[in-house]
Coordinates of C-alpha atoms in Angstrom, one line a residue:
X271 CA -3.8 20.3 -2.3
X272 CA -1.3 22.2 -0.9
X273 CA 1.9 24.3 -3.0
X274 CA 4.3 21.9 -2.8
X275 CA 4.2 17.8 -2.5
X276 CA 6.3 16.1 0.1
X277 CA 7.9 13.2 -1.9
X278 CA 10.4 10.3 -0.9
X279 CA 13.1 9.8 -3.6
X280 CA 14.6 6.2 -3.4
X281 CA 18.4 5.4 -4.2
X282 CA 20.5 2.5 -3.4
X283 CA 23.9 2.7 -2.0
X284 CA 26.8 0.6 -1.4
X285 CA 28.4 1.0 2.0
X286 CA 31.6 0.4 3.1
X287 CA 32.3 -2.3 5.5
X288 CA 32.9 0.6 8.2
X289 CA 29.9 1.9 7.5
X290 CA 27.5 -0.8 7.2
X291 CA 28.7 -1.9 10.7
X292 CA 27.3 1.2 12.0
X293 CA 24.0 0.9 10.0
X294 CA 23.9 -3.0 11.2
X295 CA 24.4 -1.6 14.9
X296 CA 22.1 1.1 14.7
X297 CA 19.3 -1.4 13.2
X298 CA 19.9 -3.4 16.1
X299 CA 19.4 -0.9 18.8
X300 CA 16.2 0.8 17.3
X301 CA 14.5 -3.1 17.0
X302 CA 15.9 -3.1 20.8
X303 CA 14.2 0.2 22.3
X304 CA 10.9 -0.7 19.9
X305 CA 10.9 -4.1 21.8
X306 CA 11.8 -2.5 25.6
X307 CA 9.4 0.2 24.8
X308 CA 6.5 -2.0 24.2
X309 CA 7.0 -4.2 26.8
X310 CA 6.8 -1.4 29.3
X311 CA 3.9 0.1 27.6
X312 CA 2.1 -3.8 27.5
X313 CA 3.1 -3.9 31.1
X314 CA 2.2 -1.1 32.8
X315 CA -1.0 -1.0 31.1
X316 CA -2.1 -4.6 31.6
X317 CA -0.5 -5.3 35.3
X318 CA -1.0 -1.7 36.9
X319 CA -3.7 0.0 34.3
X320 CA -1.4 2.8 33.6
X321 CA -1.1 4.6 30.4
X322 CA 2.5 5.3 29.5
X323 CA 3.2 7.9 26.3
X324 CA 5.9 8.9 24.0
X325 CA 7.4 11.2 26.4
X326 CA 7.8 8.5 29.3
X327 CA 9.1 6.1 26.8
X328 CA 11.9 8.9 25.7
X329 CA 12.6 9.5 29.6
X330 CA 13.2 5.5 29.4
X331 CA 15.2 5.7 27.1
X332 CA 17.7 7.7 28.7
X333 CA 17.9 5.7 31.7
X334 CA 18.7 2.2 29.2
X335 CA 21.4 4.1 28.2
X336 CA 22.6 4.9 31.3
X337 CA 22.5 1.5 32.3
X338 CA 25.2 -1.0 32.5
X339 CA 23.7 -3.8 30.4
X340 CA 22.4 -1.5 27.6
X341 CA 24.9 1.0 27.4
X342 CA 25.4 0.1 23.8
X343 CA 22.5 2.1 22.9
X344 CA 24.8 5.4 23.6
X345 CA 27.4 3.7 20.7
X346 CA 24.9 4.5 18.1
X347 CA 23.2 7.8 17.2
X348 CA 20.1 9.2 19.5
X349 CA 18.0 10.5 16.4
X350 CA 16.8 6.9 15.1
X351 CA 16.1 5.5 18.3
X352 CA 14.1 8.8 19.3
X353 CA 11.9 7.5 15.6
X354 CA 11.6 4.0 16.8
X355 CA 9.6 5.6 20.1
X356 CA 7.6 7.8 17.9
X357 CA 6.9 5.0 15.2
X358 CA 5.6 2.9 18.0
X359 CA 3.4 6.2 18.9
X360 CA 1.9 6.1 15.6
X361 CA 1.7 2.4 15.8
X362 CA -1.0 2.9 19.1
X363 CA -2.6 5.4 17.8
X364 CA -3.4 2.9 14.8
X365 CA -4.7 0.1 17.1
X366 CA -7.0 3.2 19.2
X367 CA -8.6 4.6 16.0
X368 CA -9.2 0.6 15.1
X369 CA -6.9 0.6 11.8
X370 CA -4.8 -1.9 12.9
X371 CA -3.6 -4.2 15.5
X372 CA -2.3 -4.3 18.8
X373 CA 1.4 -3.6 18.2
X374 CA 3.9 -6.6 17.6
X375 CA 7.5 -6.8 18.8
X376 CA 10.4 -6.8 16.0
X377 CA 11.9 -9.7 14.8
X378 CA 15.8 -9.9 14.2
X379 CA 15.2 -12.5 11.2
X380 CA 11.3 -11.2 9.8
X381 CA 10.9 -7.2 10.5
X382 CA 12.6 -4.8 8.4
X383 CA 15.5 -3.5 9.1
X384 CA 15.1 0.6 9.0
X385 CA 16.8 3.7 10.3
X386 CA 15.3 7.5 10.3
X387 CA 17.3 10.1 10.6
X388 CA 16.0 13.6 10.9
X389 CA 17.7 16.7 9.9
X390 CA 20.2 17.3 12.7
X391 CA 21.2 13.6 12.4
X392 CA 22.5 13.7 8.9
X393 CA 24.4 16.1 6.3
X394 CA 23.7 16.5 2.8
X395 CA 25.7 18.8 0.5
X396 CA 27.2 19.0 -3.0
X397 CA 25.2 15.6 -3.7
X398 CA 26.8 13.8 -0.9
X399 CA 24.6 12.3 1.9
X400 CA 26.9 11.8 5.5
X401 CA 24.7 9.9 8.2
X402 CA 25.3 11.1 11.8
X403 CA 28.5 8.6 13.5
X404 CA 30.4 8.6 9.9
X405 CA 33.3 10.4 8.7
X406 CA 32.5 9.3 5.0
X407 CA 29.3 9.8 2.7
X408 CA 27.6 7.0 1.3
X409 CA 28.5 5.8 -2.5
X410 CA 24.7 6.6 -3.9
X411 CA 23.9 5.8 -7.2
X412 CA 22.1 8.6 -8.2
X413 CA 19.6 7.2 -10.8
X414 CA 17.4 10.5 -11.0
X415 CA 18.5 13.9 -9.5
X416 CA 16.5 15.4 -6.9
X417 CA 14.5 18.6 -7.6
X418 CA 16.6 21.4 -7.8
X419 CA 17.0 23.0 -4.6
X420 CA 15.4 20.4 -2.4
X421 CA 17.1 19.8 1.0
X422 CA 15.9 16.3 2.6
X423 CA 13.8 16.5 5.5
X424 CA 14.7 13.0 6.5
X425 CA 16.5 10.0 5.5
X426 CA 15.2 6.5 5.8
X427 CA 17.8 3.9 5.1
X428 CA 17.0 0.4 4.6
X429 CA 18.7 -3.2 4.2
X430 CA 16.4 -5.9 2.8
X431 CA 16.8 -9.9 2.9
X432 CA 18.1 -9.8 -0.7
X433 CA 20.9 -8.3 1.0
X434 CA 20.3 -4.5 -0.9
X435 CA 20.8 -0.8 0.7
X436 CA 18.5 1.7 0.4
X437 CA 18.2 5.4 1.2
X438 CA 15.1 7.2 1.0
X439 CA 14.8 11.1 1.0
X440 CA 11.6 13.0 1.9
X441 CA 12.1 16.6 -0.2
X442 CA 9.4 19.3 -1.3
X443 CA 8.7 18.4 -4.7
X444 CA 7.9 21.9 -6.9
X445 CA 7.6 20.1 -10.1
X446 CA 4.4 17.9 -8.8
X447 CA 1.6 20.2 -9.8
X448 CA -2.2 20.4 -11.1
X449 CA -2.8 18.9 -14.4
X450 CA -5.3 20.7 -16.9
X451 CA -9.0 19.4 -16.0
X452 CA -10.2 17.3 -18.6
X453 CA -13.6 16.3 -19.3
X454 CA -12.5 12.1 -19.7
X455 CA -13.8 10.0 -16.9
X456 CA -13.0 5.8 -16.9
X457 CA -14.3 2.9 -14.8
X458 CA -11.6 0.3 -13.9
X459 CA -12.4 -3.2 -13.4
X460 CA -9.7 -5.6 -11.6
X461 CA -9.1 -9.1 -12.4
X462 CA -7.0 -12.1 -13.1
X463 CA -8.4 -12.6 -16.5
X464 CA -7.3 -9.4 -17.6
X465 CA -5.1 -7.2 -14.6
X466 CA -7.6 -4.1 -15.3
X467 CA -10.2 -3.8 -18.1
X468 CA -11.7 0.2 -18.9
X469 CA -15.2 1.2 -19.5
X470 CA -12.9 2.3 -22.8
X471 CA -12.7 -1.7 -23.6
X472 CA -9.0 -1.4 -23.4
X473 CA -7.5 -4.9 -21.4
X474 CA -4.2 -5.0 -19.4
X475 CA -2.7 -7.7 -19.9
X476 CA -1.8 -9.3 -16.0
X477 CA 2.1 -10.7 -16.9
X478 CA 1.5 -12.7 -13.7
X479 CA 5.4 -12.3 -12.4
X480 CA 5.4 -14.9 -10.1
X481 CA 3.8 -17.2 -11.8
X482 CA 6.8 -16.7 -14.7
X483 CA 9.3 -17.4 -11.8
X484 CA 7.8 -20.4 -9.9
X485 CA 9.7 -22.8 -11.5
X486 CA 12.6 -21.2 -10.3
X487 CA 11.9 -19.6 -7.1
X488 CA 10.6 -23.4 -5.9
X489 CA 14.1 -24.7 -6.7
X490 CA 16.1 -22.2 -4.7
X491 CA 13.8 -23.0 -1.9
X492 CA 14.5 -26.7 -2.0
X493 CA 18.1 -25.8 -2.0
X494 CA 17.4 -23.8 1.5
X495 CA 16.0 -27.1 2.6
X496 CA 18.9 -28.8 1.9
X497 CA 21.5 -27.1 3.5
X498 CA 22.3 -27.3 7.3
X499 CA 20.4 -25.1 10.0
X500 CA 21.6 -21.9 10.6
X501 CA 25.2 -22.2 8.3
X502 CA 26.1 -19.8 5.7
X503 CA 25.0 -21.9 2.9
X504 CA 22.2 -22.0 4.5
X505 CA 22.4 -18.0 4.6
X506 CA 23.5 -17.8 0.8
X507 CA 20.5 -19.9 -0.2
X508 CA 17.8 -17.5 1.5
X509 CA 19.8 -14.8 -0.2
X510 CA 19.0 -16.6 -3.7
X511 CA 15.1 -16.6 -2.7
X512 CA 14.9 -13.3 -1.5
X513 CA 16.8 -11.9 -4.4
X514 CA 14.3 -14.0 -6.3
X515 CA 11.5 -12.2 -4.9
X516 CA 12.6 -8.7 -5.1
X517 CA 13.0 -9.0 -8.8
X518 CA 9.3 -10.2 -9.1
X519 CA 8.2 -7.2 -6.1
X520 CA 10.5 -4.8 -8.9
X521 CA 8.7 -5.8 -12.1
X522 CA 5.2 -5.6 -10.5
X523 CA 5.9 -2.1 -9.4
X524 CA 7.5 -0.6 -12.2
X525 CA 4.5 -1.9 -14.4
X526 CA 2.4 -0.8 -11.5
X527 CA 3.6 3.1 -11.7
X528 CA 3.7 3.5 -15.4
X529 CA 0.1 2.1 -15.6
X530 CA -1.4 4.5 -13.2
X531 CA 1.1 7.6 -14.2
X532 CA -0.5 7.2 -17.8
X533 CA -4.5 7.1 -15.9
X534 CA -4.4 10.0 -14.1
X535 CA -2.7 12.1 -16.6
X536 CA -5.6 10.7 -19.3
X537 CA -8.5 11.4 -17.2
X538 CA -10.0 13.4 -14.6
X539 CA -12.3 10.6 -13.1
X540 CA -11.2 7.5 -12.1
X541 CA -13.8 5.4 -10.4
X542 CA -12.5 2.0 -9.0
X543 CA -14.4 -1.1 -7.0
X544 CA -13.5 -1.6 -3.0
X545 CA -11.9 -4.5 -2.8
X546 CA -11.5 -6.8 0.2
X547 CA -8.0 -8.3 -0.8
X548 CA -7.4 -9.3 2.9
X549 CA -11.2 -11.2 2.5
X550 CA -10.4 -12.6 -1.0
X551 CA -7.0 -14.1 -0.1
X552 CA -8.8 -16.9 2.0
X553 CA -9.8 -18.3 -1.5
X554 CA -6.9 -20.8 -1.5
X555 CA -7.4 -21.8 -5.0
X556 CA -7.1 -17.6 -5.9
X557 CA -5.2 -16.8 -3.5
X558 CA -1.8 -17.0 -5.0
X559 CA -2.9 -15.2 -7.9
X560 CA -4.8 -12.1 -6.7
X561 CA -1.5 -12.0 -4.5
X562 CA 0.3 -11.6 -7.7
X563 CA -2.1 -9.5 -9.3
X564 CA -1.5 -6.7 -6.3
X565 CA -4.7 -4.9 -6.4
X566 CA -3.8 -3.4 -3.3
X567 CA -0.7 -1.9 -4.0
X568 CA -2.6 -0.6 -7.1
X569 CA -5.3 1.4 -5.5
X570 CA -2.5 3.4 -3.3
X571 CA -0.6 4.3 -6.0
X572 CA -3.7 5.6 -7.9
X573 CA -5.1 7.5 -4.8
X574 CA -1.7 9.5 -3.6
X575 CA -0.7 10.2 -7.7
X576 CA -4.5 11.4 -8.4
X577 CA -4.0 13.8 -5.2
X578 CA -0.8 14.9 -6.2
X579 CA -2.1 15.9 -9.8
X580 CA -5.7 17.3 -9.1
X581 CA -7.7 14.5 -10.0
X582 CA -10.8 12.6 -8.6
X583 CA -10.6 8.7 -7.4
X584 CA -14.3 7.4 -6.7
X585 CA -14.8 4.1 -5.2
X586 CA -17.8 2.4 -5.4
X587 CA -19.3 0.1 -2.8
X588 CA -17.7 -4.1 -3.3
X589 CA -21.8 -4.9 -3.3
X590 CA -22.4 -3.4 -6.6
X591 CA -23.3 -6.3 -9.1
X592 CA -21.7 -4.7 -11.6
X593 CA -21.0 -8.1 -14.0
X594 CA -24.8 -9.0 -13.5
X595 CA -26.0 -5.8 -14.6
X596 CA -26.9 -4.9 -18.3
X597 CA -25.2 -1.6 -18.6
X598 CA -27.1 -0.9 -22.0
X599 CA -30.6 -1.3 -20.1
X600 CA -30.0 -2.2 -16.5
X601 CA -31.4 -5.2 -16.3
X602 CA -30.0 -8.4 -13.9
X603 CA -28.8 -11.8 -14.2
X604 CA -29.2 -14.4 -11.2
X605 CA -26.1 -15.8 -11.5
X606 CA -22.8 -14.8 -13.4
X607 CA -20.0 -17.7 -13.0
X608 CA -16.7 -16.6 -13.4
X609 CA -16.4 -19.2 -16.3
X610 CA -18.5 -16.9 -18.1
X611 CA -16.4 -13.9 -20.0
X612 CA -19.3 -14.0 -22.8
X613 CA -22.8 -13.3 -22.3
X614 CA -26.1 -11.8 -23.9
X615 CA -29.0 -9.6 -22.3
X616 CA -32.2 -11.3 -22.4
X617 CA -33.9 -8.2 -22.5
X618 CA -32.2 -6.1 -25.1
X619 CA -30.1 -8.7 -26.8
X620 CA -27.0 -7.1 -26.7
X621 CA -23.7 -9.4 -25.9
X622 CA -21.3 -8.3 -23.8
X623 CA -17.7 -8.9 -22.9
X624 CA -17.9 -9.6 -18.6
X625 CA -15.2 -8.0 -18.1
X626 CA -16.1 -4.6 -19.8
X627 CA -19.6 -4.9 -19.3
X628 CA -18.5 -4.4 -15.2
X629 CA -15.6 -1.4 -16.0
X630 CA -19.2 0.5 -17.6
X631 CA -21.2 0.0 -14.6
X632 CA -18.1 0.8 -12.7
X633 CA -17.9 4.2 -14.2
X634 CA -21.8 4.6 -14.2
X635 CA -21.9 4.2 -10.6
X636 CA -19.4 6.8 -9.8
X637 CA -21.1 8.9 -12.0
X638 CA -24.1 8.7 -10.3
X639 CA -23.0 9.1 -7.0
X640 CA -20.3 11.5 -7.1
X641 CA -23.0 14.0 -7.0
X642 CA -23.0 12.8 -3.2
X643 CA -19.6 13.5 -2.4
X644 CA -18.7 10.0 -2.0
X645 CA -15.0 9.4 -0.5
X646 CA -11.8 8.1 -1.6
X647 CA -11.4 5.7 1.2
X648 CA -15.0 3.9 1.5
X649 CA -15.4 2.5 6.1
X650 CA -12.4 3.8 6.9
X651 CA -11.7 6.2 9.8
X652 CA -10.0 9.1 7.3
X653 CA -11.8 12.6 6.8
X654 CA -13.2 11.4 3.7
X655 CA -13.9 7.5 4.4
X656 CA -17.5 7.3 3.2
X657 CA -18.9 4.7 0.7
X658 CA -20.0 5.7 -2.9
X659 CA -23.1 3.4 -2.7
X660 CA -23.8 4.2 0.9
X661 CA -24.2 8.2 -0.2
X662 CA -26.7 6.8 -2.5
X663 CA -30.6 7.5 -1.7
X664 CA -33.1 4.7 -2.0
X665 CA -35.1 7.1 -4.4
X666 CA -31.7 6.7 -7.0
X667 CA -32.0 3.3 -6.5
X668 CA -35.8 3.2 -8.1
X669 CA -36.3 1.0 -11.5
X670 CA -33.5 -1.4 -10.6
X671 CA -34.6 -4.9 -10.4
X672 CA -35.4 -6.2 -6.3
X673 CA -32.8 -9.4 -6.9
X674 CA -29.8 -7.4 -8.8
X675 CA -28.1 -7.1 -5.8
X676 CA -28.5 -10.3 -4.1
X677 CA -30.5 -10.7 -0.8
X678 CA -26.9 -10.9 1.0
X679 CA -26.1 -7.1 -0.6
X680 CA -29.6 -5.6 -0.5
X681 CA -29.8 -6.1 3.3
X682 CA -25.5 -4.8 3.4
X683 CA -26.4 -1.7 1.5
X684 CA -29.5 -0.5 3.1
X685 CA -28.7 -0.6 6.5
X686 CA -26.4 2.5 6.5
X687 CA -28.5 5.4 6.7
X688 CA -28.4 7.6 3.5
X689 CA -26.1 10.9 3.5
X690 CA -27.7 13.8 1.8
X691 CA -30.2 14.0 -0.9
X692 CA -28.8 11.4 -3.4
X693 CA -28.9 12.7 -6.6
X694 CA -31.4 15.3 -6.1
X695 CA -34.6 16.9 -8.2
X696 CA -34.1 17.7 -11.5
X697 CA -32.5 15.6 -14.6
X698 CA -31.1 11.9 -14.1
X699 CA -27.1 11.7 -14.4
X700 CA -25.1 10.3 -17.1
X701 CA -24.3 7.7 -14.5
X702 CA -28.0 7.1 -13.7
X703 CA -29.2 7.1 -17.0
X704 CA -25.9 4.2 -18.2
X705 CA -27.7 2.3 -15.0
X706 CA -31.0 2.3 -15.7
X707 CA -31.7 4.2 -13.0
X708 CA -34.9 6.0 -12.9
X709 CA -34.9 9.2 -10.3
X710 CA -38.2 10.0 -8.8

């Protein structure tokens, strides 16, 4: 970790009309030269197999400006539009390294509208923010100050459908530093039942947000249906729904931060499941749920705040039965339906809750691998993007039952080869031992 953490500090604003012409024009143009400069890219590469870069875009550039028919581009400043070339750069190099998607064009109606300004394109003193082509600073409402000191690096500002202004500043946090270790670990379990359950046998309650504003949320949409294409009732009606929206978005991640603030300053280990939302959103009868429950968003926040603060995140592999397996004595179910919260252990007798009963073999499975060096970020192309289970040997595996893990996730996990020497010689782990897990 290094001495100080780079952190964006979000405020909103309220610009003057003078002002939020500018920001309206400048959104424009950098959603223009994003579009122009993936066309050319897409062009040259699929008609003439040439590669073009950033630095052939930015010489583009300067010729659109030039231009007769897109000499509006020199109206607004040169620092955002320089950002849109490099975002689409970084966008590129996503779809090479396989993280994402061949780049899309922007869309006037569905992308978001965004401007970065680095620091030669803005001023900031005494508290006051002036963007580059204004004479006035913007009225922020400073709801938190920034950390004493801190000069902004950039500045994102952002409009959204609900019709809101944002700025975002990126300044060297001191104040961000190492927690004292501690010696309390926890397995989290995610689910609609109960948003997260811990090996502790705590439950979060899930307040379902957008459930608790259906009702309303499908009115203001039947009003947008109502009103005539493309006229400003028609306008004022999607600014109802998206208002709508961004209150439910608001709740979800205040709730969001203050539940994983609290688990990584309560514990030094934090051992989450892998989720496949993306997979799991085909469900259609779970789909709207698990959208609400935002498991995604979750995992992000715990990863970045657990790196900021000196703690350890281990994920364990999605194929891990863990609410099948006994955690007193390890031994498997054939089936577990999710009607079934309740549910005894044939061989030891003891009842569990499901949801619990899968937070402890959560946490005993991080245990028992972290030995390994398991990753943060389980198959994905990151430094440390390597499976919990996958680290595992086949000798740690020894003593649990051949169907606990299904013949679909038997033949998944054994086909990676095994990194290391599992959990080694010597005395079984706490994690092994919580597993049933006998090491040979």
């Amino acid at each position: 970790m290094s001495d100080q953490v780079r952190r964006a500090f979000r405020f909103r604003f309220y610009p003057t009309d003078t002002q939020a012409a500018e920001l309206l024009r400048t959104f424009g143009c950098v959603r223009k030269v994003y579009n122009l400069a993936l066309a050319a890219r897409t062009e040259a590469w699929y008609q003439r197999g040439e590669r073009v870069t950033y630095n052939t875009t930015s010489v583009m550039l300067t010729r659109w400006k030039q231009s007769e028919e897109l000499s509006f581009l020199a109206d607004v400043s040169c620092v955002p539009l320089q950002q849109g070339l490099r975002h689409l750069q970084a966008a590129f190099l996503a779809f090479w390294d396989k993280r994402a998607k061949y780049p899309r064009f922007k869309s006037r109606k569905k992308s978001r509208a965004s401007a970065e300004y680095t620091r030669n394109a803005f001023r900031y003193r005494d508290g006051q923010l002036t963007l580059a082509k204004m004479t006035e600073p913007l009225e922020i409402v400073w709801s938190r100050p920034l950390p004493e000191g801190a000069q902004p690096s950039t500045v994102t500002v952002t409009h959204d459908n609900a019709g809101r202004w944002f700025v975002s500043m990126l300044c060297e946090d001191p104040g961000v530093q190492p927690l004292p270790e501690s010696a309390a670990a926890i397995g989290i379990d995610a689910g609609l039942h109960a948003l997260l359950t811990f090996s502790t046998g705590e439950k979060v309650a899930n307040k379902r947000h957008e459930r608790r504003e259906r009702i309303r949320l499908a009115n203001a949409q039947r009003l947008v249906s109502r009103k005539q294409n493309r006229s400003k009732n028609q306008d004022k009606a999607r600014r109802k729904v998206a208002r709508i929206h961004a209150r439910i978005s608001d709740r979800r991640r205040n709730d969001l931060h203050e539940l994983t603030t609290r688990l990584v300053r309560e514990n030094q280990t934090l051992v989450i499941e892998d989720l496949t939302v993306r997979n799991m959103m085909k469900n259609r009868k779970l789909s709207r749920s698990i959208s609400d429950a935002s498991w995604r968003q979750f995992r992000t926040m715990l990863e970045y705040k657990a790196e900021w603060y000196g703690r350890t995140v281990v994920v364990v592999d999605r194929w891990l039965p863990s609410s099948k397996l006994c955690s007193d004595c390890g031994t498997s179910v054939d089936s577990m339906p999710l009607r079934v919260r309740l549910w005894t252990c044939r061989q030891c007798g003891v009842t569990h809750d499901r949801d619990v009963n899968a937070a402890k073999n959560i946490l005993a499975a991080g245990l028992a691998v972290s030995a390994c060096g398991a990753g943060v970020r389980p198959r994905r192309s990151t430094a440390r993007g390597q499976s919990a289970t996958k680290q595992e040997s086949q000798s740690a595996r020894v003593g649990v039952p051949s169907n606990s893990f299904g013949t679909k996730s038997t033949d998944h996990v054994a086909r990676p080869r095994p990194v290391g020497g599992g959990l080694g010689s010597g005395a079984p782990s706490q994690g092994a031992q919580l597993l049933g897990h006998r090491v040979t």
